[in-house]
Amino acid sequence: MKVLWLQAAGCGGCTQSLLGAENRAGVLAQLADAGVDLLLHPALSEASGKDALDLLHAAASGALPFDILCVEGALLRGPNGSGRFHILSGSGRPVIDWVRELAARARQVIAIGSCSAFGGIISSGENLTDACGLQFDGDQAGGLLGPDFRAAAGLPVINVAGCPVHPGWVVDTLLALALALGAFAESDLDAWQRPRSYTEQLVHHGCPRNEYYEFKASAEKLSDLGCLMENMGCKGTQASADCNLRPWNGVGSCVRGGFACISCTEPGFEEPGHPFMETAKVAGIPTGLPIDMPKAWFVALAALSKSATPRRVRENSRSDHPVILPGTRKGGPK
């Protein structure tokens, strides 16, 4: 399976994340072992300059068949739809023209990260560059390729969203396409065309702060051990991703590092309408509640939970280290 990878407008963070995939031999060796041939990657390939352009011309013309087009970064349509805010170096052509031409040749098209999926950080604010995703403009279907686009194999753009994307999500998607022998279907994508292999979970699942969440023992400032939902802007109960079930490098995630989940796999996460590390509230109740729970139930449960909070949990939630340790169970029959 031959892969072309283009980098559009972005920070390159998804490539940096990919290089940290959990494999002792390295992610490139892992992909090669599965028969995935990375024909071109702007940051990783030896080919550059004229060699890289020749390869792209051959792929665009059909002389060099390939299977998958991966695009990292938002697509800049400005000014006035010309795309000339972002020219592919040495080619004199806008990146969006290359993407359209190559997408028409690919069997599958993958958006790597939330920028290429929905526009992401690059599209925030006034969006003077008219940045968008491959098949979405924020939460609206369309984007660069249009809502009706289907790659040669019949699937729409596969949005492996995240900011940055988890390396496991990229590797899993590529391996599924390489090894599933056509079994990867549109039913394997969710409503935002993201692989369900990672969006069938919530960031909340596996969160190391779940005991504090259960008792609504909330952090009040950065470095506190308590739940980050009530005051610190955490959207882990609303965000579709398995970050805490398979953390980065086996140990890391945003909440494990003390930062709120900002729901970076969702369209529009870049403009929440409030500071990322603050929770928006109305009458003291967070406006962003768990997606599966009615507001009245949450308020009732929160009041009951707080009334039953153990002293250990309450005191530890407002500290940067455990000040009260769990009790020791006495011996004897259990």
mmCIF file of C-alpha atoms in Angstrom:
data_model
loop_
_atom_site.group_PDB
_atom_site.id
_atom_site.type_symbol
_atom_site.label_atom_id
_atom_site.label_comp_id
_atom_site.label_asym_id
_atom_site.label_seq_id
_atom_site.Cartn_x
_atom_site.Cartn_y
_atom_site.Cartn_z
ATOM 1 C CA MET A 1 0.000 0.000 0.000
ATOM 2 C CA LYS A 2 1.626 3.192 -1.221
ATOM 3 C CA VAL A 3 1.070 6.427 0.730
ATOM 4 C CA LEU A 4 1.597 10.058 -0.236
ATOM 5 C CA TRP A 5 1.671 12.505 2.687
ATOM 6 C CA LEU A 6 1.279 16.248 2.176
ATOM 7 C CA GLN A 7 1.623 18.946 4.822
ATOM 8 C CA ALA A 8 -0.706 21.905 4.384
ATOM 9 C CA ALA A 9 -1.083 24.820 6.827
ATOM 10 C CA GLY A 10 -0.263 23.744 10.349
ATOM 11 C CA CYS A 11 2.420 23.236 12.962
ATOM 12 C CA GLY A 12 3.572 19.743 11.965
ATOM 13 C CA GLY A 13 2.595 18.492 15.426
ATOM 14 C CA CYS A 14 0.780 15.447 14.073
ATOM 15 C CA THR A 15 3.970 14.218 12.400
ATOM 16 C CA GLN A 16 5.879 14.850 15.640
ATOM 17 C CA SER A 17 3.272 12.834 17.521
ATOM 18 C CA LEU A 18 3.400 10.024 14.954
ATOM 19 C CA LEU A 19 7.144 9.640 15.484
ATOM 20 C CA GLY A 20 6.385 8.802 19.120
ATOM 21 C CA ALA A 21 4.277 5.747 18.244
ATOM 22 C CA GLU A 22 4.857 2.831 20.600
ATOM 23 C CA ASN A 23 7.082 0.506 18.654
ATOM 24 C CA ARG A 24 10.650 -0.341 19.554
ATOM 25 C CA ALA A 25 11.768 -0.366 15.909
ATOM 26 C CA GLY A 26 10.048 2.944 15.124
ATOM 27 C CA VAL A 27 6.815 3.742 13.376
ATOM 28 C CA LEU A 28 8.300 3.680 9.880
ATOM 29 C CA ALA A 29 9.577 0.134 10.408
ATOM 30 C CA GLN A 30 6.186 -0.856 11.829
ATOM 31 C CA LEU A 31 4.397 0.463 8.750
ATOM 32 C CA ALA A 32 6.930 -1.150 6.417
ATOM 33 C CA ASP A 33 6.424 -4.519 8.124
ATOM 34 C CA ALA A 34 2.717 -4.220 7.314
ATOM 35 C CA GLY A 35 3.415 -3.445 3.668
ATOM 36 C CA VAL A 36 2.832 0.306 3.923
ATOM 37 C CA ASP A 37 5.242 2.160 1.623
ATOM 38 C CA LEU A 38 5.599 5.875 2.435
ATOM 39 C CA LEU A 39 6.369 7.250 -1.023
ATOM 40 C CA LEU A 40 6.692 10.845 0.112
ATOM 41 C CA HIS A 41 6.542 12.769 3.373
ATOM 42 C CA PRO A 42 7.839 16.371 3.432
ATOM 43 C CA ALA A 43 9.487 15.951 6.830
ATOM 44 C CA LEU A 44 10.609 12.319 6.709
ATOM 45 C CA SER A 45 11.445 11.400 3.111
ATOM 46 C CA GLU A 46 14.908 11.614 1.594
ATOM 47 C CA ALA A 47 13.420 12.971 -1.642
ATOM 48 C CA SER A 48 13.323 16.763 -1.749
ATOM 49 C CA GLY A 49 13.385 19.594 -4.254
ATOM 50 C CA LYS A 50 13.089 18.449 -7.867
ATOM 51 C CA ASP A 51 12.964 14.761 -6.892
ATOM 52 C CA ALA A 52 9.933 15.350 -4.681
ATOM 53 C CA LEU A 53 8.195 17.466 -7.325
ATOM 54 C CA ASP A 54 8.839 14.855 -9.998
ATOM 55 C CA LEU A 55 7.272 12.247 -7.746
ATOM 56 C CA LEU A 56 4.196 14.422 -7.164
ATOM 57 C CA HIS A 57 3.815 15.141 -10.882
ATOM 58 C CA ALA A 58 4.012 11.413 -11.638
ATOM 59 C CA ALA A 59 1.389 10.641 -8.993
ATOM 60 C CA ALA A 60 -0.938 13.412 -10.174
ATOM 61 C CA SER A 61 -0.690 12.295 -13.795
ATOM 62 C CA GLY A 62 -1.345 8.649 -13.001
ATOM 63 C CA ALA A 63 2.131 7.513 -14.048
ATOM 64 C CA LEU A 64 2.902 6.590 -10.435
ATOM 65 C CA PRO A 65 -0.064 4.698 -8.933
ATOM 66 C CA PHE A 66 -0.617 5.135 -5.202
ATOM 67 C CA ASP A 67 -3.279 4.095 -2.716
ATOM 68 C CA ILE A 68 -3.628 6.651 0.064
ATOM 69 C CA LEU A 69 -3.332 10.421 0.226
ATOM 70 C CA CYS A 70 -2.701 11.710 3.768
ATOM 71 C CA VAL A 71 -3.058 15.450 4.332
ATOM 72 C CA GLU A 72 -1.827 17.122 7.504
ATOM 73 C CA GLY A 73 -2.844 20.730 8.165
ATOM 74 C CA ALA A 74 -5.675 23.003 7.091
ATOM 75 C CA LEU A 75 -6.318 23.917 3.470
ATOM 76 C CA LEU A 76 -6.005 27.635 2.687
ATOM 77 C CA ARG A 77 -8.488 28.708 0.027
ATOM 78 C CA GLY A 78 -7.683 32.435 0.162
ATOM 79 C CA PRO A 79 -7.336 34.950 -1.197
ATOM 80 C CA ASN A 80 -10.636 34.924 -3.073
ATOM 81 C CA GLY A 81 -10.608 31.179 -3.633
ATOM 82 C CA SER A 82 -7.232 31.208 -5.413
ATOM 83 C CA GLY A 83 -5.351 29.280 -2.724
ATOM 84 C CA ARG A 84 -2.311 31.451 -3.319
ATOM 85 C CA PHE A 85 -1.805 32.102 0.363
ATOM 86 C CA HIS A 86 -0.070 28.707 0.341
ATOM 87 C CA ILE A 87 2.060 27.727 -2.663
ATOM 88 C CA LEU A 88 3.829 24.374 -2.759
ATOM 89 C CA SER A 89 7.489 25.359 -2.799
ATOM 90 C CA GLY A 90 9.112 25.122 -6.212
ATOM 91 C CA SER A 91 5.905 24.246 -8.031
ATOM 92 C CA GLY A 92 4.277 27.661 -8.392
ATOM 93 C CA ARG A 93 0.910 25.990 -7.695
ATOM 94 C CA PRO A 94 -1.340 26.339 -4.637
ATOM 95 C CA VAL A 95 -1.373 23.406 -2.250
ATOM 96 C CA ILE A 96 -5.152 23.126 -2.626
ATOM 97 C CA ASP A 97 -4.734 22.444 -6.367
ATOM 98 C CA TRP A 98 -2.293 19.630 -5.627
ATOM 99 C CA VAL A 99 -4.645 18.173 -3.007
ATOM 100 C CA ARG A 100 -7.647 18.214 -5.358
ATOM 101 C CA GLU A 101 -5.658 16.575 -8.152
ATOM 102 C CA LEU A 102 -4.092 13.901 -5.967
ATOM 103 C CA ALA A 103 -7.356 13.166 -4.103
ATOM 104 C CA ALA A 104 -8.963 12.341 -7.433
ATOM 105 C CA ARG A 105 -6.299 9.650 -7.979
ATOM 106 C CA ALA A 106 -6.228 8.142 -4.467
ATOM 107 C CA ARG A 107 -8.088 5.030 -3.393
ATOM 108 C CA GLN A 108 -8.454 6.517 0.092
ATOM 109 C CA VAL A 109 -7.996 10.042 1.479
ATOM 110 C CA ILE A 110 -7.108 10.579 5.147
ATOM 111 C CA ALA A 111 -7.205 13.869 7.055
ATOM 112 C CA ILE A 112 -4.424 13.729 9.638
ATOM 113 C CA GLY A 113 -5.378 15.892 12.617
ATOM 114 C CA SER A 114 -8.216 18.311 13.328
ATOM 115 C CA CYS A 115 -6.824 21.038 11.046
ATOM 116 C CA SER A 116 -7.136 18.911 7.921
ATOM 117 C CA ALA A 117 -10.383 17.363 9.181
ATOM 118 C CA PHE A 118 -12.286 20.518 10.172
ATOM 119 C CA GLY A 119 -10.019 23.559 9.803
ATOM 120 C CA GLY A 120 -8.831 23.506 13.414
ATOM 121 C CA ILE A 121 -6.689 26.191 14.999
ATOM 122 C CA ILE A 122 -5.759 27.629 11.592
ATOM 123 C CA SER A 123 -9.397 28.496 10.864
ATOM 124 C CA SER A 124 -10.088 30.236 14.180
ATOM 125 C CA GLY A 125 -10.732 33.937 14.646
ATOM 126 C CA GLU A 126 -11.491 35.949 11.535
ATOM 127 C CA ASN A 127 -10.059 33.176 9.324
ATOM 128 C CA LEU A 128 -8.529 35.634 6.880
ATOM 129 C CA THR A 129 -6.866 32.798 4.976
ATOM 130 C CA ASP A 130 -10.218 31.024 4.443
ATOM 131 C CA ALA A 131 -8.826 27.837 5.999
ATOM 132 C CA CYS A 132 -10.957 24.699 6.030
ATOM 133 C CA GLY A 133 -10.754 20.939 6.286
ATOM 134 C CA LEU A 134 -10.749 18.436 3.460
ATOM 135 C CA GLN A 135 -14.464 17.641 3.668
ATOM 136 C CA PHE A 136 -15.672 19.845 6.536
ATOM 137 C CA ASP A 137 -15.559 23.564 7.203
ATOM 138 C CA GLY A 138 -15.886 23.540 10.961
ATOM 139 C CA ASP A 139 -19.002 21.491 11.670
ATOM 140 C CA GLN A 140 -20.448 22.109 8.209
ATOM 141 C CA ALA A 141 -20.045 19.496 5.482
ATOM 142 C CA GLY A 142 -18.177 20.773 2.433
ATOM 143 C CA GLY A 143 -14.604 21.865 2.952
ATOM 144 C CA LEU A 144 -12.151 21.775 0.060
ATOM 145 C CA LEU A 145 -13.377 18.599 -1.653
ATOM 146 C CA GLY A 146 -17.120 19.054 -1.115
ATOM 147 C CA PRO A 147 -19.677 16.960 0.779
ATOM 148 C CA ASP A 148 -20.195 14.474 -2.047
ATOM 149 C CA PHE A 149 -16.529 13.554 -2.506
ATOM 150 C CA ARG A 150 -15.734 9.861 -2.486
ATOM 151 C CA ALA A 151 -12.293 8.400 -3.040
ATOM 152 C CA ALA A 152 -11.802 5.679 -5.633
ATOM 153 C CA ALA A 153 -12.486 2.937 -3.071
ATOM 154 C CA GLY A 154 -15.857 4.503 -2.252
ATOM 155 C CA LEU A 155 -15.205 6.081 1.154
ATOM 156 C CA PRO A 156 -15.409 9.769 2.059
ATOM 157 C CA VAL A 157 -12.415 11.454 3.655
ATOM 158 C CA ILE A 158 -11.387 9.549 6.784
ATOM 159 C CA ASN A 159 -10.929 12.161 9.527
ATOM 160 C CA VAL A 160 -8.297 11.016 11.998
ATOM 161 C CA ALA A 161 -8.936 14.084 14.148
ATOM 162 C CA GLY A 162 -6.973 15.309 17.167
ATOM 163 C CA CYS A 163 -4.659 18.198 18.006
ATOM 164 C CA PRO A 164 -2.203 16.653 17.783
ATOM 165 C CA VAL A 165 -3.477 13.299 16.632
ATOM 166 C CA HIS A 166 -2.609 10.255 18.732
ATOM 167 C CA PRO A 167 -0.021 8.168 16.826
ATOM 168 C CA GLY A 168 -1.987 5.001 17.514
ATOM 169 C CA TRP A 169 -5.026 6.382 15.700
ATOM 170 C CA VAL A 170 -2.978 7.022 12.554
ATOM 171 C CA VAL A 171 -1.174 3.688 12.664
ATOM 172 C CA ASP A 172 -4.393 1.762 13.362
ATOM 173 C CA THR A 173 -6.158 3.431 10.436
ATOM 174 C CA LEU A 174 -3.324 2.801 7.995
ATOM 175 C CA LEU A 175 -2.958 -0.812 9.112
ATOM 176 C CA ALA A 176 -6.711 -1.373 8.876
ATOM 177 C CA LEU A 177 -6.676 -0.138 5.299
ATOM 178 C CA ALA A 178 -3.564 -2.147 4.465
ATOM 179 C CA LEU A 179 -4.514 -5.422 6.116
ATOM 180 C CA ALA A 180 -8.319 -5.504 6.161
ATOM 181 C CA LEU A 181 -8.474 -6.276 2.431
ATOM 182 C CA GLY A 182 -11.302 -3.866 1.769
ATOM 183 C CA ALA A 183 -13.182 -4.635 4.996
ATOM 184 C CA PHE A 184 -12.838 -1.040 6.240
ATOM 185 C CA ALA A 185 -16.270 0.403 5.454
ATOM 186 C CA GLU A 186 -18.189 3.650 5.915
ATOM 187 C CA SER A 187 -19.929 2.027 8.882
ATOM 188 C CA ASP A 188 -16.529 2.056 10.611
ATOM 189 C CA LEU A 189 -16.715 5.880 10.674
ATOM 190 C CA ASP A 190 -18.772 8.017 13.052
ATOM 191 C CA ALA A 191 -20.900 11.072 12.245
ATOM 192 C CA TRP A 192 -17.781 13.227 11.798
ATOM 193 C CA GLN A 193 -16.163 10.546 9.590
ATOM 194 C CA ARG A 194 -13.675 9.631 12.306
ATOM 195 C CA PRO A 195 -12.640 5.994 12.814
ATOM 196 C CA ARG A 196 -14.876 4.484 15.457
ATOM 197 C CA SER A 197 -11.900 2.464 16.690
ATOM 198 C CA TYR A 198 -11.012 5.443 18.892
ATOM 199 C CA THR A 199 -14.190 7.548 19.039
ATOM 200 C CA GLU A 200 -16.368 4.842 20.599
ATOM 201 C CA GLN A 201 -14.771 5.841 23.904
ATOM 202 C CA LEU A 202 -14.820 9.073 25.890
ATOM 203 C CA VAL A 203 -11.710 10.803 27.202
ATOM 204 C CA HIS A 204 -13.421 10.371 30.581
ATOM 205 C CA HIS A 205 -12.995 6.601 30.340
ATOM 206 C CA GLY A 206 -9.855 5.627 32.193
ATOM 207 C CA CYS A 207 -9.280 9.128 33.566
ATOM 208 C CA PRO A 208 -7.015 8.921 36.643
ATOM 209 C CA ARG A 209 -9.196 11.577 38.315
ATOM 210 C CA ASN A 210 -12.409 9.561 38.108
ATOM 211 C CA GLU A 211 -12.677 9.075 41.876
ATOM 212 C CA TYR A 212 -12.719 12.855 42.272
ATOM 213 C CA TYR A 213 -15.334 13.138 39.513
ATOM 214 C CA GLU A 214 -17.576 10.571 41.193
ATOM 215 C CA PHE A 215 -17.635 12.596 44.401
ATOM 216 C CA LYS A 216 -17.586 15.969 42.597
ATOM 217 C CA ALA A 217 -14.409 16.855 44.461
ATOM 218 C CA SER A 218 -13.133 19.544 42.131
ATOM 219 C CA ALA A 219 -9.780 21.181 41.529
ATOM 220 C CA GLU A 220 -9.801 24.910 42.197
ATOM 221 C CA LYS A 221 -6.511 25.798 40.554
ATOM 222 C CA LEU A 222 -3.829 24.361 38.306
ATOM 223 C CA SER A 223 -1.824 21.595 40.028
ATOM 224 C CA ASP A 224 -4.755 20.465 42.203
ATOM 225 C CA LEU A 225 -5.461 16.726 42.043
ATOM 226 C CA GLY A 226 -9.248 17.056 41.889
ATOM 227 C CA CYS A 227 -11.650 16.724 38.973
ATOM 228 C CA LEU A 228 -11.078 19.390 36.328
ATOM 229 C CA MET A 229 -14.643 19.514 34.996
ATOM 230 C CA GLU A 230 -16.394 21.878 37.428
ATOM 231 C CA ASN A 231 -13.892 24.741 37.415
ATOM 232 C CA MET A 232 -10.978 24.070 35.066
ATOM 233 C CA GLY A 233 -12.731 23.601 31.706
ATOM 234 C CA CYS A 234 -12.338 19.830 31.264
ATOM 235 C CA LYS A 235 -14.575 18.315 28.572
ATOM 236 C CA GLY A 236 -13.487 14.724 29.025
ATOM 237 C CA THR A 237 -17.087 13.606 29.640
ATOM 238 C CA GLN A 238 -18.058 15.062 26.258
ATOM 239 C CA ALA A 239 -15.036 14.305 24.071
ATOM 240 C CA SER A 240 -14.882 11.213 21.868
ATOM 241 C CA ALA A 241 -11.406 9.663 22.133
ATOM 242 C CA ASP A 242 -9.586 6.923 24.032
ATOM 243 C CA CYS A 243 -6.714 9.121 25.283
ATOM 244 C CA ASN A 244 -6.780 7.742 28.832
ATOM 245 C CA LEU A 245 -7.218 4.118 27.786
ATOM 246 C CA ARG A 246 -4.110 4.179 25.583
ATOM 247 C CA PRO A 247 -2.112 7.229 26.649
ATOM 248 C CA TRP A 248 0.763 8.676 24.637
ATOM 249 C CA ASN A 249 3.927 6.606 25.065
ATOM 250 C CA GLY A 250 1.965 4.424 27.469
ATOM 251 C CA VAL A 251 1.860 7.067 30.218
ATOM 252 C CA GLY A 252 0.744 10.507 29.013
ATOM 253 C CA SER A 253 -2.495 12.363 28.354
ATOM 254 C CA CYS A 254 -3.676 15.920 28.905
ATOM 255 C CA VAL A 255 -5.470 15.224 32.191
ATOM 256 C CA ARG A 256 -2.620 13.027 33.421
ATOM 257 C CA GLY A 257 -0.392 16.052 32.897
ATOM 258 C CA GLY A 258 -2.729 18.284 34.893
ATOM 259 C CA PHE A 259 -4.459 19.991 31.973
ATOM 260 C CA ALA A 260 -8.118 19.970 31.054
ATOM 261 C CA CYS A 261 -9.357 18.037 28.037
ATOM 262 C CA ILE A 262 -10.299 20.661 25.435
ATOM 263 C CA SER A 263 -12.107 18.160 23.180
ATOM 264 C CA CYS A 264 -9.577 18.569 20.395
ATOM 265 C CA THR A 265 -11.037 15.747 18.297
ATOM 266 C CA GLU A 266 -14.269 17.719 17.748
ATOM 267 C CA PRO A 267 -14.987 20.417 15.133
ATOM 268 C CA GLY A 268 -14.957 23.911 16.620
ATOM 269 C CA PHE A 269 -12.873 23.002 19.686
ATOM 270 C CA GLU A 270 -10.556 25.913 18.893
ATOM 271 C CA GLU A 271 -13.221 28.499 19.770
ATOM 272 C CA PRO A 272 -15.087 27.307 22.864
ATOM 273 C CA GLY A 273 -16.388 30.798 23.689
ATOM 274 C CA HIS A 274 -14.467 30.911 26.969
ATOM 275 C CA PRO A 275 -10.859 30.425 28.135
ATOM 276 C CA PHE A 276 -9.752 26.824 27.687
ATOM 277 C CA MET A 277 -8.890 26.399 31.376
ATOM 278 C CA GLU A 278 -12.156 27.803 32.708
ATOM 279 C CA THR A 279 -15.579 26.145 32.871
ATOM 280 C CA ALA A 280 -18.471 28.122 31.410
ATOM 281 C CA LYS A 281 -21.414 28.155 33.843
ATOM 282 C CA VAL A 282 -24.976 29.403 34.118
ATOM 283 C CA ALA A 283 -26.277 29.870 37.665
ATOM 284 C CA GLY A 284 -23.240 27.949 38.910
ATOM 285 C CA ILE A 285 -23.954 24.903 36.736
ATOM 286 C CA PRO A 286 -21.479 23.985 33.962
ATOM 287 C CA THR A 287 -22.978 24.497 30.511
ATOM 288 C CA GLY A 288 -21.050 21.519 29.154
ATOM 289 C CA LEU A 289 -22.421 18.480 30.951
ATOM 290 C CA PRO A 290 -21.764 14.780 30.257
ATOM 291 C CA ILE A 291 -23.306 14.040 26.879
ATOM 292 C CA ASP A 292 -25.407 11.140 28.171
ATOM 293 C CA MET A 293 -26.879 12.821 31.265
ATOM 294 C CA PRO A 294 -29.874 15.205 31.537
ATOM 295 C CA LYS A 295 -29.110 18.416 33.439
ATOM 296 C CA ALA A 296 -31.599 17.701 36.256
ATOM 297 C CA TRP A 297 -30.029 14.304 36.892
ATOM 298 C CA PHE A 298 -26.537 15.785 36.972
ATOM 299 C CA VAL A 299 -27.514 18.487 39.478
ATOM 300 C CA ALA A 300 -29.199 15.942 41.751
ATOM 301 C CA LEU A 301 -26.319 13.486 41.517
ATOM 302 C CA ALA A 302 -23.723 16.206 42.125
ATOM 303 C CA ALA A 303 -25.481 17.338 45.307
ATOM 304 C CA LEU A 304 -25.739 13.769 46.589
ATOM 305 C CA SER A 305 -22.133 12.956 45.692
ATOM 306 C CA LYS A 306 -20.739 16.040 47.415
ATOM 307 C CA SER A 307 -22.642 15.190 50.581
ATOM 308 C CA ALA A 308 -20.973 11.768 50.642
ATOM 309 C CA THR A 309 -17.416 12.832 49.752
ATOM 310 C CA PRO A 310 -14.837 11.114 51.975
ATOM 311 C CA ARG A 311 -12.531 13.513 53.800
ATOM 312 C CA ARG A 312 -9.520 11.964 52.042
ATOM 313 C CA VAL A 313 -10.950 12.724 48.594
ATOM 314 C CA ARG A 314 -12.094 16.235 49.541
ATOM 315 C CA GLU A 315 -8.779 17.275 51.053
ATOM 316 C CA ASN A 316 -6.613 15.667 48.355
ATOM 317 C CA SER A 317 -8.632 17.297 45.572
ATOM 318 C CA ARG A 318 -7.404 20.738 46.634
ATOM 319 C CA SER A 319 -3.737 19.776 46.918
ATOM 320 C CA ASP A 320 -0.941 19.021 44.463
ATOM 321 C CA HIS A 321 -0.111 15.781 46.286
ATOM 322 C CA PRO A 322 -2.036 13.280 48.424
ATOM 323 C CA VAL A 323 -2.218 14.711 51.949
ATOM 324 C CA ILE A 324 -4.385 11.905 53.307
ATOM 325 C CA LEU A 325 -3.563 8.346 52.266
ATOM 326 C CA PRO A 326 -6.137 5.585 51.813
ATOM 327 C CA GLY A 327 -6.900 3.719 55.011
ATOM 328 C CA THR A 328 -5.363 0.319 55.711
ATOM 329 C CA ARG A 329 -7.797 -2.550 55.845
ATOM 330 C CA LYS A 330 -7.582 -4.661 58.979
ATOM 331 C CA GLY A 331 -6.702 -8.322 58.723
ATOM 332 C CA GLY A 332 -9.082 -11.231 59.039
ATOM 333 C CA PRO A 333 -11.719 -12.767 56.751
ATOM 334 C CA LYS A 334 -12.656 -10.651 53.752
#
